[in-house]
mmCIF file of C-alpha atoms and ligand atoms in Angstrom:
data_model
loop_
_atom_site.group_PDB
_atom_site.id
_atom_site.type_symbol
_atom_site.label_atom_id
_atom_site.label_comp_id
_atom_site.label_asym_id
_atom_site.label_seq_id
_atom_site.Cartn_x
_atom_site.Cartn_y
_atom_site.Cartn_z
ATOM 1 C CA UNK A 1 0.000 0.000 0.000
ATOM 2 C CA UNK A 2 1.144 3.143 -0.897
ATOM 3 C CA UNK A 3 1.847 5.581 2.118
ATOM 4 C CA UNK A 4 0.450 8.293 2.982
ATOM 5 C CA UNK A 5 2.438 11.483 5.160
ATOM 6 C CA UNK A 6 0.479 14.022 7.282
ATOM 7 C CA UNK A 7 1.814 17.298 6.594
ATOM 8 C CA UNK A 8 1.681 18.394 9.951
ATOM 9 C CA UNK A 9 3.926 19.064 13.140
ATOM 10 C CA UNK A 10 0.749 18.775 15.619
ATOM 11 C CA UNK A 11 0.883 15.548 17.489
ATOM 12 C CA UNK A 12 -2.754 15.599 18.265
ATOM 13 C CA UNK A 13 -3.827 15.916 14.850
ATOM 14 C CA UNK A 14 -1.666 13.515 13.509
ATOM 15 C CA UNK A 15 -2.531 10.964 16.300
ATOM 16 C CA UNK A 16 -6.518 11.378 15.231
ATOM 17 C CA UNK A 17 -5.408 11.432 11.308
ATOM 18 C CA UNK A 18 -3.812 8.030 12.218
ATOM 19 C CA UNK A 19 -6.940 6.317 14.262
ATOM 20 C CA UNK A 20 -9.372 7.316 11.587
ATOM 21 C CA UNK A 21 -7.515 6.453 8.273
ATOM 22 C CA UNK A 22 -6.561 3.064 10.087
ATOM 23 C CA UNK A 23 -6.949 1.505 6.625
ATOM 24 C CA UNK A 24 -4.414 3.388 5.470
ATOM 25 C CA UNK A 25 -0.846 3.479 5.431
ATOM 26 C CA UNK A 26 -0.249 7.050 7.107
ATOM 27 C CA UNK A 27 3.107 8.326 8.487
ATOM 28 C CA UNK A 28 3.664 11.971 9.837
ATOM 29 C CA UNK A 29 5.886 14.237 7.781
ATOM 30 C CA UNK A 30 8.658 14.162 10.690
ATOM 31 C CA UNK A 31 8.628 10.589 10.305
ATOM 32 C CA UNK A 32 9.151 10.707 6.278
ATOM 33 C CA UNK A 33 12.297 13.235 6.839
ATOM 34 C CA UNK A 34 9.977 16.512 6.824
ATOM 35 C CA UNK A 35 10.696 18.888 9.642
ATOM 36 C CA UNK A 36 10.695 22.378 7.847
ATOM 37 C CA UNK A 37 8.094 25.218 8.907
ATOM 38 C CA UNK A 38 5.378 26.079 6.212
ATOM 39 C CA UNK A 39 3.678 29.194 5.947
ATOM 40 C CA UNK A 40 0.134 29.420 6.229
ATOM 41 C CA UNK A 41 -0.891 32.106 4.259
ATOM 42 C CA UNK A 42 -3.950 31.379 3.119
ATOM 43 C CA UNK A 43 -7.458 33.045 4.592
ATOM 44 C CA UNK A 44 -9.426 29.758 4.536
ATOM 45 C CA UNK A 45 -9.127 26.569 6.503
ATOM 46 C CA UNK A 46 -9.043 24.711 2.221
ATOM 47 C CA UNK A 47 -6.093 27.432 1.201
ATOM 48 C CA UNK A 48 -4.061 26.393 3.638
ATOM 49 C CA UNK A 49 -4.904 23.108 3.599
ATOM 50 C CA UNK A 50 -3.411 23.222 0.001
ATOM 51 C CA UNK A 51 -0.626 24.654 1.160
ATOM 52 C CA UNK A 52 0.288 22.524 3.534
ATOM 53 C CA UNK A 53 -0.181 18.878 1.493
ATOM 54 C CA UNK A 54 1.613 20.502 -2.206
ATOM 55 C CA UNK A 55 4.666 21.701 0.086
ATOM 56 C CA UNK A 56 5.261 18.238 1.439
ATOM 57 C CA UNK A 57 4.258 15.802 -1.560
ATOM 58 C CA UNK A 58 6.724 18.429 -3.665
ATOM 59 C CA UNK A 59 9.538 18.052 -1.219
ATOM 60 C CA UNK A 60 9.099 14.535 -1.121
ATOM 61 C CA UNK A 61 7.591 13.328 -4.094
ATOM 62 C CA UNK A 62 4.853 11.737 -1.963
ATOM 63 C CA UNK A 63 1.432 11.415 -1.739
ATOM 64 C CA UNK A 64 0.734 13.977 1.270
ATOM 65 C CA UNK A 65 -2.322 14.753 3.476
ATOM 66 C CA UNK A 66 -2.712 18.132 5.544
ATOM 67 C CA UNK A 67 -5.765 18.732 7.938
ATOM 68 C CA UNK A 68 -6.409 22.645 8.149
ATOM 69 C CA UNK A 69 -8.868 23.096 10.860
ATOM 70 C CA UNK A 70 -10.079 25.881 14.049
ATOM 71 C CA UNK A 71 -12.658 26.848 15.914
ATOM 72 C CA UNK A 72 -14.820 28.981 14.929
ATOM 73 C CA UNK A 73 -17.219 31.047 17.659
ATOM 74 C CA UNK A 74 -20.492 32.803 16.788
ATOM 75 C CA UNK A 75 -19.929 35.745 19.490
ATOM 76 C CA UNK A 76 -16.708 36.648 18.352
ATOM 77 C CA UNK A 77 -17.639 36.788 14.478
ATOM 78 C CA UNK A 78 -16.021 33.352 13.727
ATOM 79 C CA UNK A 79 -12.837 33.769 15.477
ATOM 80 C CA UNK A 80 -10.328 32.115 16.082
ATOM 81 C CA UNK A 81 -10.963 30.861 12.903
ATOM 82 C CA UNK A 82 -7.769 29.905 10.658
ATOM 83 C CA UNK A 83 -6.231 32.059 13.557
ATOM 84 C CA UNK A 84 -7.015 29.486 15.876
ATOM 85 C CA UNK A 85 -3.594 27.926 16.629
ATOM 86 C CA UNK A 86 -1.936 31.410 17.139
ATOM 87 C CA UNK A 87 -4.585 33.218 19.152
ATOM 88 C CA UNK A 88 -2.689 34.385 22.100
ATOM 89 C CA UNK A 89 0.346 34.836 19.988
ATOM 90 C CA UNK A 90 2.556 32.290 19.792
ATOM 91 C CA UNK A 91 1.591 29.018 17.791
ATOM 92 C CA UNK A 92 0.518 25.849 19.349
ATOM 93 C CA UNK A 93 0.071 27.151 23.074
ATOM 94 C CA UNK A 94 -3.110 25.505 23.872
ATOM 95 C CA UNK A 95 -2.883 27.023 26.882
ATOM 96 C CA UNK A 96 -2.411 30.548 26.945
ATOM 97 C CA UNK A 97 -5.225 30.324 23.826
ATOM 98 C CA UNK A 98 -8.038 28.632 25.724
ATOM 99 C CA UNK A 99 -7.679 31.378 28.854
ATOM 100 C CA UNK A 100 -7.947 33.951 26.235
ATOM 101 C CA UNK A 101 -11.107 32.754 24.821
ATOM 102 C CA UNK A 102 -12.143 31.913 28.069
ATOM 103 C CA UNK A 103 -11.672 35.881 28.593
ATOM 104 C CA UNK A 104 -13.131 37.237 25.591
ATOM 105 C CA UNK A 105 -16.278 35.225 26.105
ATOM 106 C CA UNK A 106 -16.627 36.346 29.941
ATOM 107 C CA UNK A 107 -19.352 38.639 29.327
ATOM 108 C CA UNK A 108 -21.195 36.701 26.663
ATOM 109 C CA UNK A 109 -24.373 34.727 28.093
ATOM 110 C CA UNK A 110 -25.411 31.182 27.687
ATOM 111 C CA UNK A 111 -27.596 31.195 25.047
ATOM 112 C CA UNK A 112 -25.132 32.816 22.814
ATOM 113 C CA UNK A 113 -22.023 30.568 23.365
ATOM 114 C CA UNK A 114 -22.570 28.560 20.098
ATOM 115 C CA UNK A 115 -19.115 27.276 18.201
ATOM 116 C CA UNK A 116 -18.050 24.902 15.650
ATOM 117 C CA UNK A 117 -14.883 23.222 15.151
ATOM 118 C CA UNK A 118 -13.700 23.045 10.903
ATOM 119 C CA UNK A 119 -11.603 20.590 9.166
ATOM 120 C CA UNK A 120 -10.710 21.197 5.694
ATOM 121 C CA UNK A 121 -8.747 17.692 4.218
ATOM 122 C CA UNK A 122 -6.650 18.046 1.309
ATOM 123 C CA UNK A 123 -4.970 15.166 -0.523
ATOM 124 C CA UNK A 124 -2.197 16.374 -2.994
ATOM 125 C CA UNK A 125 -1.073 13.063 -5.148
ATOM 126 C CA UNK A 126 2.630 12.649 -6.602
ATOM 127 C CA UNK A 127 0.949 13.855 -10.099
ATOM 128 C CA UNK A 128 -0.090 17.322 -8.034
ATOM 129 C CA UNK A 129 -3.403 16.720 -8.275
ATOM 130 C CA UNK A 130 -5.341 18.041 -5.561
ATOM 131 C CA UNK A 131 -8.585 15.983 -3.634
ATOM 132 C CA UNK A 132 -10.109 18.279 -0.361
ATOM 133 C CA UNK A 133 -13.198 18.028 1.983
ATOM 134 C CA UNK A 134 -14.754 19.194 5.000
ATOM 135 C CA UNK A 135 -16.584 18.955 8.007
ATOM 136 C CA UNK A 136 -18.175 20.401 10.967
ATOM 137 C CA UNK A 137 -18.855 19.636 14.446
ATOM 138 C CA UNK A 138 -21.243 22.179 16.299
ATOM 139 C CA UNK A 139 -21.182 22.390 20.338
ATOM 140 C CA UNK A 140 -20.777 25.980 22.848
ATOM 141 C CA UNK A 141 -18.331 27.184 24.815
ATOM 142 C CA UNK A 142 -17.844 26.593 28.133
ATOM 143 C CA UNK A 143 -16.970 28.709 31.217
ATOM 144 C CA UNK A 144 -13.864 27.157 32.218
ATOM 145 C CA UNK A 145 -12.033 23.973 30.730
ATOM 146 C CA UNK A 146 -13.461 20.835 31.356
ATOM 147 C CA UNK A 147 -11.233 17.494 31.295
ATOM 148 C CA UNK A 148 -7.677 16.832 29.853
ATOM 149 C CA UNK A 149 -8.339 14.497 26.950
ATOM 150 C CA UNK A 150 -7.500 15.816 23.285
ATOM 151 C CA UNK A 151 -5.643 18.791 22.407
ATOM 152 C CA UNK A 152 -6.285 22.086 21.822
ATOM 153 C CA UNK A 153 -9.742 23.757 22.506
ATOM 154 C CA UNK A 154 -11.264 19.849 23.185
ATOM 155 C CA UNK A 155 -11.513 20.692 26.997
ATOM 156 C CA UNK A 156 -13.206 24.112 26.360
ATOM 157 C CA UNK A 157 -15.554 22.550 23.840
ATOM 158 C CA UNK A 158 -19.217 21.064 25.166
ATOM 159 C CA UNK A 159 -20.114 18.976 21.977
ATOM 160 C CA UNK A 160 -23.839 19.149 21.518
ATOM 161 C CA UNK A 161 -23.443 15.467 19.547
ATOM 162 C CA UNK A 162 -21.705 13.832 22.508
ATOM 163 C CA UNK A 163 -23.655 15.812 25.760
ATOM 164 C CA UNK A 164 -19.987 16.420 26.851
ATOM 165 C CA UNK A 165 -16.699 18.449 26.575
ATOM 166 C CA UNK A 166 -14.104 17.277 24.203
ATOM 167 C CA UNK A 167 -11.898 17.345 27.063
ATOM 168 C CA UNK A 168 -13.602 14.642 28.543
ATOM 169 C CA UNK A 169 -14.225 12.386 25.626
ATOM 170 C CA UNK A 170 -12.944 9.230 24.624
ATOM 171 C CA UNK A 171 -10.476 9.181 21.756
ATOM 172 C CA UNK A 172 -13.315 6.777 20.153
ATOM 173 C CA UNK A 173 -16.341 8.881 20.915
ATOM 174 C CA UNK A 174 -14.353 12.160 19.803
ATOM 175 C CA UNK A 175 -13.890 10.579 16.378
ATOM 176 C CA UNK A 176 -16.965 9.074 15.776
ATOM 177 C CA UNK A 177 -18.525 12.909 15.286
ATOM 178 C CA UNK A 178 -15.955 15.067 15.021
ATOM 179 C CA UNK A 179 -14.814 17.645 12.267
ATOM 180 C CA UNK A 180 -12.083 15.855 11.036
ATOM 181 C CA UNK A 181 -13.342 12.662 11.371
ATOM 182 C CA UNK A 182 -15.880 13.856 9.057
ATOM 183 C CA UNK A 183 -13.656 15.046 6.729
ATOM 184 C CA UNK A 184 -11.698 12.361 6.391
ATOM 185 C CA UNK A 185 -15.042 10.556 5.651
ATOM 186 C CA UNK A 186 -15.807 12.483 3.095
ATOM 187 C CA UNK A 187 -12.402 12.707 1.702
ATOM 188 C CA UNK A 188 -12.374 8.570 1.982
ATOM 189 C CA UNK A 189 -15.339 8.589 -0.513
ATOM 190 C CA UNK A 190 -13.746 11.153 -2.836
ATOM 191 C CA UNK A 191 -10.386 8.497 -3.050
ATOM 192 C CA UNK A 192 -11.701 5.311 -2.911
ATOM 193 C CA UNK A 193 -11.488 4.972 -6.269
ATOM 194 C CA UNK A 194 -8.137 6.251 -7.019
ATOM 195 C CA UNK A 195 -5.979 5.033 -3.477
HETATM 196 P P1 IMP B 201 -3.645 24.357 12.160
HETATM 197 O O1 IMP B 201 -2.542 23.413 12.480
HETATM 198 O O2 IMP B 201 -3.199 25.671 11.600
HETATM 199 O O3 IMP B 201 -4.732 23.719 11.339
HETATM 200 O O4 IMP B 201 -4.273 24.748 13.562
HETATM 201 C C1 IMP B 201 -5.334 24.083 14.104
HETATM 202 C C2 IMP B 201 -5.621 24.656 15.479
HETATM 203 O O5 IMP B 201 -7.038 24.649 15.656
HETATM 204 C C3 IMP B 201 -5.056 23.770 16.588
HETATM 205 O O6 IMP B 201 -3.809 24.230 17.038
HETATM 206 C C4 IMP B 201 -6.102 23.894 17.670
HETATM 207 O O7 IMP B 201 -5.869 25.068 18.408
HETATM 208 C C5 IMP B 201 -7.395 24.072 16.881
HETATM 209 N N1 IMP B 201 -8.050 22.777 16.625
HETATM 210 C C6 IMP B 201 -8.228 22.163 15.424
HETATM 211 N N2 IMP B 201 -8.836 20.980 15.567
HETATM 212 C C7 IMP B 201 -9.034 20.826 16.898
HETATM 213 C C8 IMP B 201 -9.600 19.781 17.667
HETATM 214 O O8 IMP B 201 -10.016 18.711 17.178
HETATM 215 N N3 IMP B 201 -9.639 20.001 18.988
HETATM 216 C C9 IMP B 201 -9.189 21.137 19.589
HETATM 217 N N4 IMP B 201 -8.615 22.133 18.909
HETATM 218 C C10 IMP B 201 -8.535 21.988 17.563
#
């Protein structure tokens, strides 16, 4: 079977990639040789995406996958957004990025805590050609975090399809609804034919 390299430096991400494309062959990017920085520079979760998979199936003549994803929060006008990873500055500090959203949404009241998590998939084959999908997962922000599982926002997120945070989900009940997971779903259906 032909592998298949995440073209990403987040462990979290790649661990989930890994669980959910378990019919796959799929190695991270560090693992294939990989450890440059890429510049996200697009302004949507499937730009960057894009990005992300060409840079590392061109550097490696490989078939690469990148998962561009966020969260996106109706009170703040969709922010974090494709922001979401460098909120509180520097990039990848879950931390410091869940007690500023937990800040910023002080003031704003139950009803309108409503969020959604994004994953755009994209698929970049050794020919260049270019396969991407989405999905969404829709929950509300909670007042202060809430368990220690996943990464990320997971312990700040209340998923209305589970009745519980992220934080305190199972790595199996996370990915049987969540964003990426149903990406990769719908990406799965876009391949089948050509993997
Ligand atoms: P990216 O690597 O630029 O796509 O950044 C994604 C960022 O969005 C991560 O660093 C997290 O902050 C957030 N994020 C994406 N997916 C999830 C998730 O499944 N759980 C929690 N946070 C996530």
């Amino acid at each position: 079977m032909e592998k298949i390299v995440v073209a990403s430096g987040n462990r979290g991400k790649i661990r989930e990639i890994k669980e959910i494309f378990k019919n796959y062959d799929v190695i991270s990017m560090r693992e294939a040789g990989f450890d440059r920085e890429i510049d996200e520079t697009g302004s949507t979760f499937e730009e960057n995406a894009v990005i992300k998979a060409r840079a590392v199936s061109e550097a490696l003549g490989c078939i690469a996958l990148a998962d561009d994803s966020g969260l996106c929060v109706d009170a703040l006008g969709g922010a974090p957004g494709v922001f979401s990873a460098r909120y509180a500055g520097g990039h990848g500090d879950d931390g410091a990025n869940n007690a500023l959203l937990l800040e910023n949404m002080r003031s704003v009241p139950d009803e309108k805590r409503g969020a959604y998590f994004e994953s755009c998939v994209a698929l970049c084959l050794k020919d260049g050609t270019v396969v991407t999908a989405s999905g969404r997962t829709y929950g509300r922000i909670l007042r202060a975090p809430d368990g220690e599982g996943g990464f990320g926002y997971d312990p700040v997120f209340f998923s209305g399809e589970l009745g519980k945070s992220f934080g305190r989900a199972s790595a199996e009940e996370k990915n049987a609804v969540s964003h990426r997971a149903k990406a990769l779903a719908a990406l799965a259906q876009k391949i089948g034919g050509i993997l």
